[in-house]
Short mmCIF file of C-alpha atoms in Angstrom, two decimals:
data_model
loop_
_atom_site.label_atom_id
_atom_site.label_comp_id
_atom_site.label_asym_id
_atom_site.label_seq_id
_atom_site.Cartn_x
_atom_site.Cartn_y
_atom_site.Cartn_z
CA UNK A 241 3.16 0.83 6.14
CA UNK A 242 6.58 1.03 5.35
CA UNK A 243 7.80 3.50 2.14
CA UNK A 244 11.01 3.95 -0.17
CA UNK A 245 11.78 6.01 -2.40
CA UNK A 246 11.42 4.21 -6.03
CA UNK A 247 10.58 7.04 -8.74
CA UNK A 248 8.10 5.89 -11.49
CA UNK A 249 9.13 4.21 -14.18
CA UNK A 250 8.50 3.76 -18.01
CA UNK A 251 4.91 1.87 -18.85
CA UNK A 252 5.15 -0.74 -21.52
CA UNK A 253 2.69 -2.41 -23.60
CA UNK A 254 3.06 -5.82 -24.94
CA UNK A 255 0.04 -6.72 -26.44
CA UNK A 256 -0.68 -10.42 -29.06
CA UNK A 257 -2.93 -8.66 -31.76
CA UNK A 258 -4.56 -11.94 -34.08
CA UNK A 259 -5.39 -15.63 -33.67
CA UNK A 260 -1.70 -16.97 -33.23
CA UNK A 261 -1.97 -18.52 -29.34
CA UNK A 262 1.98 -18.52 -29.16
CA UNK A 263 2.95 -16.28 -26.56
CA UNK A 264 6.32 -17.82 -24.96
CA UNK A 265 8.12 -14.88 -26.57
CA UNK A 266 5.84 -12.16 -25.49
CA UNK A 267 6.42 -13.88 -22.18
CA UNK A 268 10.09 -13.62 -22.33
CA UNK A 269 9.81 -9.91 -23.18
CA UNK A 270 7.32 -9.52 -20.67
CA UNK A 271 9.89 -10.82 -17.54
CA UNK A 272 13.02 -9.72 -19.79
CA UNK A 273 11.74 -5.88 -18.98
CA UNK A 274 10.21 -6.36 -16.08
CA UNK A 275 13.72 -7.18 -14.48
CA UNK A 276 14.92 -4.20 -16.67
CA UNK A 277 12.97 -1.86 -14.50
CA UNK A 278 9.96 -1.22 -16.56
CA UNK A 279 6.50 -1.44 -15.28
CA UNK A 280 4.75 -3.83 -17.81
CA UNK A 281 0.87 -4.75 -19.10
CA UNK A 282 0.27 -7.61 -20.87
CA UNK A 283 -3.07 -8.04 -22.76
CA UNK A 284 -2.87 -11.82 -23.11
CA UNK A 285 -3.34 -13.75 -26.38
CA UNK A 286 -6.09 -12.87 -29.05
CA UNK A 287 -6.86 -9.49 -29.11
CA UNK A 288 -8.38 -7.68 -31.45
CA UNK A 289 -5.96 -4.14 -33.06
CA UNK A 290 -9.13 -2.55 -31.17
CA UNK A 291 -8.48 -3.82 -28.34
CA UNK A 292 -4.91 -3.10 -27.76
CA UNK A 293 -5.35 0.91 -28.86
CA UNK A 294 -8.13 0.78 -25.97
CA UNK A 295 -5.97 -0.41 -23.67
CA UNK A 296 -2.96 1.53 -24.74
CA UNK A 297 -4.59 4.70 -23.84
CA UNK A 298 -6.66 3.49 -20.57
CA UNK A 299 -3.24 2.54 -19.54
CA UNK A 300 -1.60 5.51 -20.72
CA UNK A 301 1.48 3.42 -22.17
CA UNK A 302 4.98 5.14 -23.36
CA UNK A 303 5.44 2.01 -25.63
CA UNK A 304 3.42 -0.54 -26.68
CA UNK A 305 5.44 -4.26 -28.28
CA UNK A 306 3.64 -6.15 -30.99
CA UNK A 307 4.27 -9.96 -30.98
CA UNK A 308 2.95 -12.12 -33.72
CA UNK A 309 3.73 -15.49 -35.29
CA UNK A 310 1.01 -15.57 -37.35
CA UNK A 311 2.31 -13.79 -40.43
CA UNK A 312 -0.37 -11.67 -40.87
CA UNK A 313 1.62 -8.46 -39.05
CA UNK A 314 1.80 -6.59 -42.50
CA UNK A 315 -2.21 -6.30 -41.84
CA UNK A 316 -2.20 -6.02 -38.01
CA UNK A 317 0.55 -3.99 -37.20
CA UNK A 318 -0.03 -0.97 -39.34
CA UNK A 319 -4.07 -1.25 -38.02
CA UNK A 320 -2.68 -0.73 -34.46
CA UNK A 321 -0.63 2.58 -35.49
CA UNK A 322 -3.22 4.47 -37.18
CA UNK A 323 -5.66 3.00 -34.49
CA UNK A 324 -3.84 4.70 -32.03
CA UNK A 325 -2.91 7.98 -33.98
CA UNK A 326 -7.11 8.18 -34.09
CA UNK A 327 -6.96 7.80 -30.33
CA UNK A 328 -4.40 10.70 -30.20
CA UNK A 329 -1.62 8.42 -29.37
CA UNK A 330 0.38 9.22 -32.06
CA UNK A 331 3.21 9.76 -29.81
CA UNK A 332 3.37 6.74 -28.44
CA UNK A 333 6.11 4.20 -30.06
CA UNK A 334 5.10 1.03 -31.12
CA UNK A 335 7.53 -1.99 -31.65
CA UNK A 336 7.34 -5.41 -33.09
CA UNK A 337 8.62 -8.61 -33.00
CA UNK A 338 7.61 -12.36 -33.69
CA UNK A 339 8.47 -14.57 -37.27
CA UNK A 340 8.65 -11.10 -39.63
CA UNK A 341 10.31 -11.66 -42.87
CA UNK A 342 13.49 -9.55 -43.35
CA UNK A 343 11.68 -7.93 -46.45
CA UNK A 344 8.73 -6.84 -44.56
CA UNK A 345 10.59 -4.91 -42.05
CA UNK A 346 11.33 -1.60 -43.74
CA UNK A 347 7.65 -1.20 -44.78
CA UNK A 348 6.54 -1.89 -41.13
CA UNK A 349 9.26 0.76 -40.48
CA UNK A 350 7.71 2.96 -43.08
CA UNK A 351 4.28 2.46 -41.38
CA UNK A 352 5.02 3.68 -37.84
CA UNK A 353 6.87 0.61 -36.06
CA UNK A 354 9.82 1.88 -35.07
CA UNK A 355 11.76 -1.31 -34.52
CA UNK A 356 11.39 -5.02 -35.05
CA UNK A 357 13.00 -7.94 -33.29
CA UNK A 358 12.96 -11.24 -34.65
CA UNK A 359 14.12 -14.73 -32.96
CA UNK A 360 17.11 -14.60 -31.77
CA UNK A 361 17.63 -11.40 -30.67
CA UNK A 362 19.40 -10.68 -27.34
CA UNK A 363 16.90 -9.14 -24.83
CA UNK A 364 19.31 -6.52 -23.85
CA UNK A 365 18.94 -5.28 -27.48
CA UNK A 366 15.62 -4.53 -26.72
CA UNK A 367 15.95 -3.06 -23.43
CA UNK A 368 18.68 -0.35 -24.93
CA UNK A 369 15.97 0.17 -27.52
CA UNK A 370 13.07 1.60 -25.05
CA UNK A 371 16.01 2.95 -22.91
CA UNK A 372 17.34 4.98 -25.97
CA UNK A 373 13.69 6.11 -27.30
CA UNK A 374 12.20 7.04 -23.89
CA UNK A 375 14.68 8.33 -21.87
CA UNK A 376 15.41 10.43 -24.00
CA UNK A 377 12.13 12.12 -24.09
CA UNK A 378 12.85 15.06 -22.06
CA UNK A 379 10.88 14.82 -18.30
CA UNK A 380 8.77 17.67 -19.28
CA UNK A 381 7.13 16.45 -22.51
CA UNK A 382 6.37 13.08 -21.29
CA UNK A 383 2.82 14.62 -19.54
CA UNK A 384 1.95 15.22 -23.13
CA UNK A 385 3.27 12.16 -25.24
CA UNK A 386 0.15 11.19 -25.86
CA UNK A 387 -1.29 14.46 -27.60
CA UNK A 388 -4.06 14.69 -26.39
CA UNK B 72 4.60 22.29 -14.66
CA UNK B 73 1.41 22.43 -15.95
CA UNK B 74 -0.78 26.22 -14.92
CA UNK B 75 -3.65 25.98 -13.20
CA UNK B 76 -6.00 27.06 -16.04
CA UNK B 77 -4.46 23.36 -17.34
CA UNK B 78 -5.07 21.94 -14.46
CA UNK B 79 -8.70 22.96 -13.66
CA UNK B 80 -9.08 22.18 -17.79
CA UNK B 81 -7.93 18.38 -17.43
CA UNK B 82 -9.96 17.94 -14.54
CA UNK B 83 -12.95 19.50 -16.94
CA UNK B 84 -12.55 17.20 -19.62
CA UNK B 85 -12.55 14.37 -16.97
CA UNK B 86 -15.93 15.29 -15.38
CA UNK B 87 -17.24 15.33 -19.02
CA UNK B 88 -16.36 11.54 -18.98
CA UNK B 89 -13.20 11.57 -21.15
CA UNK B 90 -11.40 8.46 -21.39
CA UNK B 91 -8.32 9.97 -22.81
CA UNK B 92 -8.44 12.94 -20.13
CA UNK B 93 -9.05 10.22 -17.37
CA UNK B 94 -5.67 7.95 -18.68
CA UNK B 95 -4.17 11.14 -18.28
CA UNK B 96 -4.85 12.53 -14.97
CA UNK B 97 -4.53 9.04 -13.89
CA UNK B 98 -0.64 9.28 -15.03
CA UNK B 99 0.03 12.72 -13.33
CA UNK B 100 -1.21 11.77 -9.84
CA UNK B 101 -0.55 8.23 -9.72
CA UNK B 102 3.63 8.79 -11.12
CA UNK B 103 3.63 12.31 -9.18
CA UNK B 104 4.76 14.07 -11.97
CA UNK B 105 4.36 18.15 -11.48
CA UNK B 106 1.59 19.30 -11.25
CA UNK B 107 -0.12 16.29 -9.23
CA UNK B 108 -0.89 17.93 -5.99
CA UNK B 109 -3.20 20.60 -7.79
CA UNK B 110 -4.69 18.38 -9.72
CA UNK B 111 -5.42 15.47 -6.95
CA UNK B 112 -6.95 18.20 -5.15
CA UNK B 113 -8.96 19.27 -7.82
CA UNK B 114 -10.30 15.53 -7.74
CA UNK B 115 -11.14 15.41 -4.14
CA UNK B 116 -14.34 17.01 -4.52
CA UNK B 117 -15.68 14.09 -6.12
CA UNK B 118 -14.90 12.24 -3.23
CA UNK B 119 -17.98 9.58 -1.68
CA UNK B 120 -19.62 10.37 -5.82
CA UNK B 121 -19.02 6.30 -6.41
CA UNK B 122 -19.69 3.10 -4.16
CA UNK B 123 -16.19 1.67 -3.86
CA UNK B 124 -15.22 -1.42 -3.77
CA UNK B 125 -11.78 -3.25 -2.56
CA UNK B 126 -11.21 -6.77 -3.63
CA UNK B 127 -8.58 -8.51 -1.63
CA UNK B 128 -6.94 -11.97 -0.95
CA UNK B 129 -4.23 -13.76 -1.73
CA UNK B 130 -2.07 -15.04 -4.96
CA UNK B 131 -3.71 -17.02 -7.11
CA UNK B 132 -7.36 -16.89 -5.36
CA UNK B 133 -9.00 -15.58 -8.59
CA UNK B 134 -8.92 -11.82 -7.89
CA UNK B 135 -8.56 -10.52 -11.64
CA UNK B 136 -10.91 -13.42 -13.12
CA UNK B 137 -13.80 -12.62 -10.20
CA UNK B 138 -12.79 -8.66 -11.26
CA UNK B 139 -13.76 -9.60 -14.89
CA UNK B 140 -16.96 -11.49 -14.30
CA UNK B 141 -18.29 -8.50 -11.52
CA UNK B 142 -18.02 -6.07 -13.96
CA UNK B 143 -19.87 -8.20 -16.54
CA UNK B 144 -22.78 -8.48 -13.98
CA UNK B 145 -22.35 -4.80 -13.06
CA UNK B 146 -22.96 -3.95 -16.22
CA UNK B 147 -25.64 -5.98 -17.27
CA UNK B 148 -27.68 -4.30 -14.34
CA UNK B 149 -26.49 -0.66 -16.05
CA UNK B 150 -23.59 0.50 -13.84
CA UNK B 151 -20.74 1.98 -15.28
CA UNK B 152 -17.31 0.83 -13.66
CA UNK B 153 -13.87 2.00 -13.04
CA UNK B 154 -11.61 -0.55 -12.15
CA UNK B 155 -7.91 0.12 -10.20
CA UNK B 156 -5.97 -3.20 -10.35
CA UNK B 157 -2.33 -3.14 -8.30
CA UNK B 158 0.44 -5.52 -8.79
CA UNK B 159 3.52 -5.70 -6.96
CA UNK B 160 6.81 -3.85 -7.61
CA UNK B 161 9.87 -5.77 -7.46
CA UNK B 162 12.24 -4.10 -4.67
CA UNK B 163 14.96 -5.21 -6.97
CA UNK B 164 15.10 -3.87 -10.06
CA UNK B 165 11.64 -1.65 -9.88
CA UNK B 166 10.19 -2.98 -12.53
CA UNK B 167 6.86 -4.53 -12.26
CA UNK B 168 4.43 -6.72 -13.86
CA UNK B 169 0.72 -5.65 -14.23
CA UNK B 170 -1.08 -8.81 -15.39
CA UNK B 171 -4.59 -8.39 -13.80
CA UNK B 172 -5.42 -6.54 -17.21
CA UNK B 173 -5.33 -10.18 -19.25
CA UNK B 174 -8.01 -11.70 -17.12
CA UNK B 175 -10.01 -8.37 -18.21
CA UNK B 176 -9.36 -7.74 -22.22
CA UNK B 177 -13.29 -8.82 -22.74
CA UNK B 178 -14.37 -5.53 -21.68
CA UNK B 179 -11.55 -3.49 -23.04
CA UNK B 180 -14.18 -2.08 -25.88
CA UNK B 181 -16.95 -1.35 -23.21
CA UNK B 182 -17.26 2.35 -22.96
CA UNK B 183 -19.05 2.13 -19.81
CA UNK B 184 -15.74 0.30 -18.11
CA UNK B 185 -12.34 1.81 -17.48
CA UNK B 186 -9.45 -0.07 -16.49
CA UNK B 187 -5.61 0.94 -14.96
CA UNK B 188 -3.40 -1.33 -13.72
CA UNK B 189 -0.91 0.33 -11.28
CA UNK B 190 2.45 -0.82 -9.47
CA UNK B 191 2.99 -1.20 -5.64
CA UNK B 192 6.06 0.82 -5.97
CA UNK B 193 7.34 0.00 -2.62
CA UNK B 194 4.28 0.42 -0.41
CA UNK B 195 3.65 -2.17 1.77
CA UNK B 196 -0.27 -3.22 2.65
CA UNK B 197 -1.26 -3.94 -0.93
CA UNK B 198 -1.94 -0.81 -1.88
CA UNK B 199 -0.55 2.05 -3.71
CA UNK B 200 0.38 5.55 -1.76
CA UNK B 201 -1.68 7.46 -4.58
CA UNK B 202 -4.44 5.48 -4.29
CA UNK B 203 -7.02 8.07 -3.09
CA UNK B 204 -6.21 10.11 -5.46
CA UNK B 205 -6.36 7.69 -8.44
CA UNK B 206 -10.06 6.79 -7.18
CA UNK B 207 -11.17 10.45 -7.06
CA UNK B 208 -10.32 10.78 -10.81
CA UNK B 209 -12.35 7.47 -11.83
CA UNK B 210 -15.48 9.05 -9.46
CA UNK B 211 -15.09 12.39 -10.93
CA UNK B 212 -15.36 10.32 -14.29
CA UNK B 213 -18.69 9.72 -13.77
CA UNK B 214 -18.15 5.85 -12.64
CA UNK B 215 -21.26 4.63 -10.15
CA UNK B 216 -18.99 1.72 -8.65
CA UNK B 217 -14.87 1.85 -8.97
CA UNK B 218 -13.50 -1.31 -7.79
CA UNK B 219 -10.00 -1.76 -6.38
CA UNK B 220 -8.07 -4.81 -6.55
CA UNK B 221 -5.09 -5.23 -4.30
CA UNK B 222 -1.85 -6.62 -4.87
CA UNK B 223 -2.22 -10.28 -3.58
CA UNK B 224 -0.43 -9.76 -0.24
CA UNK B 225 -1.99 -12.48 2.11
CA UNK B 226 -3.03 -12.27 5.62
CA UNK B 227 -1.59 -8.47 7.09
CA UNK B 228 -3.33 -6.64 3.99
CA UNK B 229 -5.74 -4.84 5.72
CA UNK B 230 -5.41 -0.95 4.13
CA UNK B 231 -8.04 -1.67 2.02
CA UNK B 232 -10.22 -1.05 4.75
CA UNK B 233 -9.57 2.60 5.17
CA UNK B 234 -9.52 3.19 1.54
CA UNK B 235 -12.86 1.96 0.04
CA UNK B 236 -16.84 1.63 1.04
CA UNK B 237 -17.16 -2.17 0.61
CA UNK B 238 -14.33 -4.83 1.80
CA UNK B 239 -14.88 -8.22 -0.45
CA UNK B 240 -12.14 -10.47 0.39
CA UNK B 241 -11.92 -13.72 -1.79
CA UNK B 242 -10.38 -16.76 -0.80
CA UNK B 243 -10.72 -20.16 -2.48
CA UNK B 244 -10.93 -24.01 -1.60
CA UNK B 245 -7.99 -25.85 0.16
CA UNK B 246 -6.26 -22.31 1.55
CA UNK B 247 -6.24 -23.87 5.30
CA UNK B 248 -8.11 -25.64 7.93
CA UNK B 249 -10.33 -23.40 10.56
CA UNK B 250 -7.48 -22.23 12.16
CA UNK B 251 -6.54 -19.99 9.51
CA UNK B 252 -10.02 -18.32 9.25
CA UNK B 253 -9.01 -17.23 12.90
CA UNK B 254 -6.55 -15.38 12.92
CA UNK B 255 -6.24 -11.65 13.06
CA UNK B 256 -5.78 -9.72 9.96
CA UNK B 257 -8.24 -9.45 6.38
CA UNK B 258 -10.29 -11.48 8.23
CA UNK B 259 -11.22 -9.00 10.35
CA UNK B 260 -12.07 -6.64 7.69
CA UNK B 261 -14.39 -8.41 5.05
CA UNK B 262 -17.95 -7.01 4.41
CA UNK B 263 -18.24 -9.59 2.48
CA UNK B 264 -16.21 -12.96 1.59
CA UNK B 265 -16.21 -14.61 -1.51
CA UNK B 266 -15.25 -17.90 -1.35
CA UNK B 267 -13.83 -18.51 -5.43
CA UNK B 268 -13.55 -21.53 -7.11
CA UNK B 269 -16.88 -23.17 -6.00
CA UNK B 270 -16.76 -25.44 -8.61
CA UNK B 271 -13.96 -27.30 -6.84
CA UNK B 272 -15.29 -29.85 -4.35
CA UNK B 273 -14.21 -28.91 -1.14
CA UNK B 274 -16.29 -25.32 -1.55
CA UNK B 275 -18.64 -26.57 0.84
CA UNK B 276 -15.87 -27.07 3.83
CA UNK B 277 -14.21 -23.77 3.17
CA UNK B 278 -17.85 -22.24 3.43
CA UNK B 279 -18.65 -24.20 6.63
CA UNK B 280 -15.05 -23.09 8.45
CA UNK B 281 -15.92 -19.71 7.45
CA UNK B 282 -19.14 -19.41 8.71
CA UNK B 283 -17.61 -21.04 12.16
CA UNK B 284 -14.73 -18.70 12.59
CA UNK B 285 -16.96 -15.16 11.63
CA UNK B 286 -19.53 -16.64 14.01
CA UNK B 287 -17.40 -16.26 16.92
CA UNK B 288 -16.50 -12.40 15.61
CA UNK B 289 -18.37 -9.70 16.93
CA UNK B 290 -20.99 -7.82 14.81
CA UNK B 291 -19.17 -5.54 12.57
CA UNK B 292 -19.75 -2.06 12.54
CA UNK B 293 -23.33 -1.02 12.61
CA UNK B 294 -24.62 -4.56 12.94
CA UNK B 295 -23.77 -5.65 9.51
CA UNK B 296 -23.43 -9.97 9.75
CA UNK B 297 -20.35 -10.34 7.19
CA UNK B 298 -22.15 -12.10 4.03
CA UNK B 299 -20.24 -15.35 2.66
CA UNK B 300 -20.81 -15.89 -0.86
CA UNK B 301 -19.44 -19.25 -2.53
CA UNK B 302 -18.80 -18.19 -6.43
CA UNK B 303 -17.16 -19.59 -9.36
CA UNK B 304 -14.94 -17.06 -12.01
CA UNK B 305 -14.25 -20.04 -14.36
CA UNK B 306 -18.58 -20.89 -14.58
CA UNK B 307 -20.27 -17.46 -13.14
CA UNK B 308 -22.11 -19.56 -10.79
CA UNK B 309 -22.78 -17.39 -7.95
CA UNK B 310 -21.11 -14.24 -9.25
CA UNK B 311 -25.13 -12.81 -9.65
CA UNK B 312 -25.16 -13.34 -5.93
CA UNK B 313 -21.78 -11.60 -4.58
CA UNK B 314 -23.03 -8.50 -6.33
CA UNK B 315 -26.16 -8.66 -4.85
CA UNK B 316 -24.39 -8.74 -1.60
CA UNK B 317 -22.07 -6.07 -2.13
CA UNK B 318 -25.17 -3.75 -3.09
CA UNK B 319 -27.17 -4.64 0.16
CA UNK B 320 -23.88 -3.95 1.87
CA UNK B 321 -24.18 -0.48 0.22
CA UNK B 322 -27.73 -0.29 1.57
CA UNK B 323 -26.69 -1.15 4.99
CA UNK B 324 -24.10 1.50 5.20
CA UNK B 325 -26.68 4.34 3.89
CA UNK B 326 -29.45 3.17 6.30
CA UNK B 327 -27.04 2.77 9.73
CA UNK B 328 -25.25 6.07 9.10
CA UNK B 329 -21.53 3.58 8.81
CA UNK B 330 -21.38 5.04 5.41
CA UNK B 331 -20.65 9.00 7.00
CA UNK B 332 -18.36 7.20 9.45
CA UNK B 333 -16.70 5.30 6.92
CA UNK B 334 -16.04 7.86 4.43
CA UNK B 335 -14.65 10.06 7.79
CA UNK B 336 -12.18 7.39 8.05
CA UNK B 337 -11.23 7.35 4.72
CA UNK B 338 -10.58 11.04 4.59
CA UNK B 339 -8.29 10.72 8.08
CA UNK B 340 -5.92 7.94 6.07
CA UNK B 341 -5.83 10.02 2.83
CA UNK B 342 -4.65 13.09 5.28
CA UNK B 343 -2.17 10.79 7.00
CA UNK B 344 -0.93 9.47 3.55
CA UNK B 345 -0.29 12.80 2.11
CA UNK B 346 1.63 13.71 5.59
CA UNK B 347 4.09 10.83 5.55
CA UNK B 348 4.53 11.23 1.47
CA UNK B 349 5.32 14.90 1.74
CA UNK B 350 7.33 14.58 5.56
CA UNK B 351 9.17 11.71 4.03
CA UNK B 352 9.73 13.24 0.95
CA UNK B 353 10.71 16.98 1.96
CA UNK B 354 13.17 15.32 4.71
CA UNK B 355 14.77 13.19 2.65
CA UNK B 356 15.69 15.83 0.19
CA UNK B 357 17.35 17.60 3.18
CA UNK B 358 19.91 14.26 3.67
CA UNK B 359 24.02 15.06 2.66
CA UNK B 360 26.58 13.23 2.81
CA UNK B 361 27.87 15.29 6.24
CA UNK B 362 24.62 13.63 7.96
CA UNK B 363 25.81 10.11 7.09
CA UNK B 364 29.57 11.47 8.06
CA UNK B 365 28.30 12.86 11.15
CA UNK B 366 26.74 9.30 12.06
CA UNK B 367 29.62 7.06 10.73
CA UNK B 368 31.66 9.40 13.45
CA UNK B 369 29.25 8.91 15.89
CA UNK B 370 29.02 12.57 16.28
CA UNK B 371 25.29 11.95 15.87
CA UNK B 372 22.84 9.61 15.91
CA UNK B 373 19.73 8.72 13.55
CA UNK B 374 17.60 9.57 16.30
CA UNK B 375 18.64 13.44 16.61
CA UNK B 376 19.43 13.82 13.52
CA UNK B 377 16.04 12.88 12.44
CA UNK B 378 13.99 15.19 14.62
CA UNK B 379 16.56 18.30 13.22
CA UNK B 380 15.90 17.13 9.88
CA UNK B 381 12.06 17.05 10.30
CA UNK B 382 12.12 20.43 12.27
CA UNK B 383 13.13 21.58 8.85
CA UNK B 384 16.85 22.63 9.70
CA UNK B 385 19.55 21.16 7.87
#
């Protein structure tokens, strides 16, 4: 059994809330962080808002990334956040991406996603997002992100 | 660094069955964070409270979907589960993908089941260093089995021997002729082997090679006759039977006594994993760049400069 030194690093979430089975783009975030250096959980297609605050605090996720093609992530979205405040995960940041309308974003903002990626946009950009948000959350308070 | 009054009251709520509490704890001693040592110890108690059960094999041999259906079975016959899934950590870039958990989302509601996927993070064997500890929490959780699926290494991923009660190693149709089933390595360690994807039709030829090459092994440990069990994750067919086998392997080791020597050797390779963790760790720390200078000068060599290192001197 051989051993290095690799220090633990940040647990995502990206989770396909609602009937839509498109998941190439989750997919591409998926691998996209993955090779960023984050350790990543992916719920597969079809799952219930339910099911993906479950899992978010089993798996005691930093971040958790909605994708959805469906157009119904004005009703899904929002139903994750306060799932997950109910859970005591109110610390936890959620993110979105998928086909969202431009006009929809700043009330998904408004509801507790903190950030929303559409097609198009570079991976990178979403890798300097999570960087930004969670390493910046001082060592210390990440025990208790999740208040709990 | 949490105190120990929070300490002894996370490990509280997690004997009271808290989810939340368990995700938790789960986080502090698998990622090390401070704090972990007290707290894994405060879990060791619980140690031998669940039957555990590893689940290896290789890539693609329908660990995760054979995971999924067990626990359905499990829990139709009123066991509550824990389940510890590992996935490998790329020695690149660290990052890792856990997908075991999408083969397992139909129980994600089930308050009787509780599910963490966990990274390699560098340790070879299939299995995580903070293993033990990670099971403790799930036993002091009140879990009657806690199942623990390895990273699908292949043929040298034998660790799971030393860590868990029950060894079920699954394999599947068209993985090799008889010579394969001979070699040295998990196929010395199955209790029981599940041969997956039975409803492919070659299931009865990679039953019949197994049965030949684990008739010419010795009896393992206190006479138990490794059980073969051909299954199918995609139907069920069969799955009613593996877990019948895995619970009169958990007979077996309560009536021969194996189960005290078992659980003795499980305790010796949580010792020895805490020893290399903290030697490694503590020595390491003690590396400069004058030890590196003092070998690129040949002043020195790895060899004595380990031993001074380990001896604790700088």
């Amino acid at each position: 059994m051989t051993e290095v030194n690799t220090l633990p690093s940040h647990r995502i979430l990206i989770a396909k809330p609602g009937l839509d089975g498109h998941d190439r783009g989750a997919k591409i975030i998926v691998r996209a962080l993955r090779d960023a250096g984050f350790e990543v959980i992916y719920t597969g297609i079809r799952q219930t808002p339910e099911m993906i605050a479950r899992t978010a605090l089993q798996e005691d996720v930093e971040a958790v990334g909605l994708s959805l093609l469906s157009g119904a992530h004005m009703t899904l979205f929002p139903r994750v956040v306060d799932l997950m405040k109910k859970q005591g995960l109110g610390g936890v940041l959620v993110f979105g991406g998928g086909i969202i309308p431009d006009e929809d974003v700043a009330a998904l903002k408004k509801k507790g996603v903190a950030g929303v990626f559409g097609p198009g946009t570079p991976t990178d950009a979403i890798v300097a997002f999570l960087r930004e948000r969670l390493d910046a959350a001082p060592k210390a308070a990440k025990g208790s992100r999740a208040k709990r | 660094m949490p105190s120990a009054k929070d300490v002894r009251e996370l490990a509280a709520r997690v004997r009271r069955g808290d989810r939340a509490a368990a995700a938790r704890a789960l986080s502090i001693v698998t990622e090390e964070r401070p704090g972990h040592e007290a707290l894994a110890g405060a879990f060791f108690s619980d140690h031998g409270a669940s039957h555990t059960v590893g689940l290896c094999g290789s890539p693609g041999s329908g660990k995760s979907s054979l995971v999924n259906r067990l626990v359905t079975r499990l829990r139709a016959a009123g066991e509550t589960v824990g389940v510890l899934a590992v996935d490998p950590t790329s020695a690149f870039t660290g990052g890792a993908f856990l997908g075991d958990r999408m083969r397992f989302q139909a129980h994600s509601l089930d308050d009787g089941v509780f599910m963490r996927s966990l990274a390699t993070r560098g340790m070879m064997g299939g299995l995580n260093a903070t293993i033990f500890a990670a099971i403790h929490v799930l036993e002091a959780c009140g879990f009657s089995k806690v199942l623990v699926e390895t990273v699908g290494t292949g043929q040298d991923e034998v660790d799971v021997a030393e860590v868990v009660d029950t060894v079920v190693c699954v394999s599947a149709p068209y993985q090799g002729d008889e010579f394969q089933a001979m070699k040295a390595g998990t196929m010395e360690i199955g209790d029981v082997f599940a041969v997956n994807k039975a409803d492919l039709p070659e299931v009865e030829r990679a039953v019949a090679m197994l049965k030949d090459a684990l008739s010419l092994n010795p009896l393992h440990d206190g006479g138990w006759a490794p059980r073969i069990a051909p299954v199918s994750a995609l139907t069920g067919k069969g799955v009613a039977e593996l877990a019948a086998d895995i619970d009169a392997h958990r007979a077996h080791l309560a009536s021969s006594g194996e189960l005290e020597s078992r659980r003795r050797r499980q305790l010796r390779r949580e010792l020895s994993l805490v020893l290399s963790r903290r030697l490694y760790r503590d020595a390491m720390a003690r590396v400069t760049d004058r030890h590196i200078d003092l070998l690129a000068a040949k002043k020195s060599s790895p060899q004595s400069l380990g031993g001074t290192l380990l001896a604790g001197r700088k």
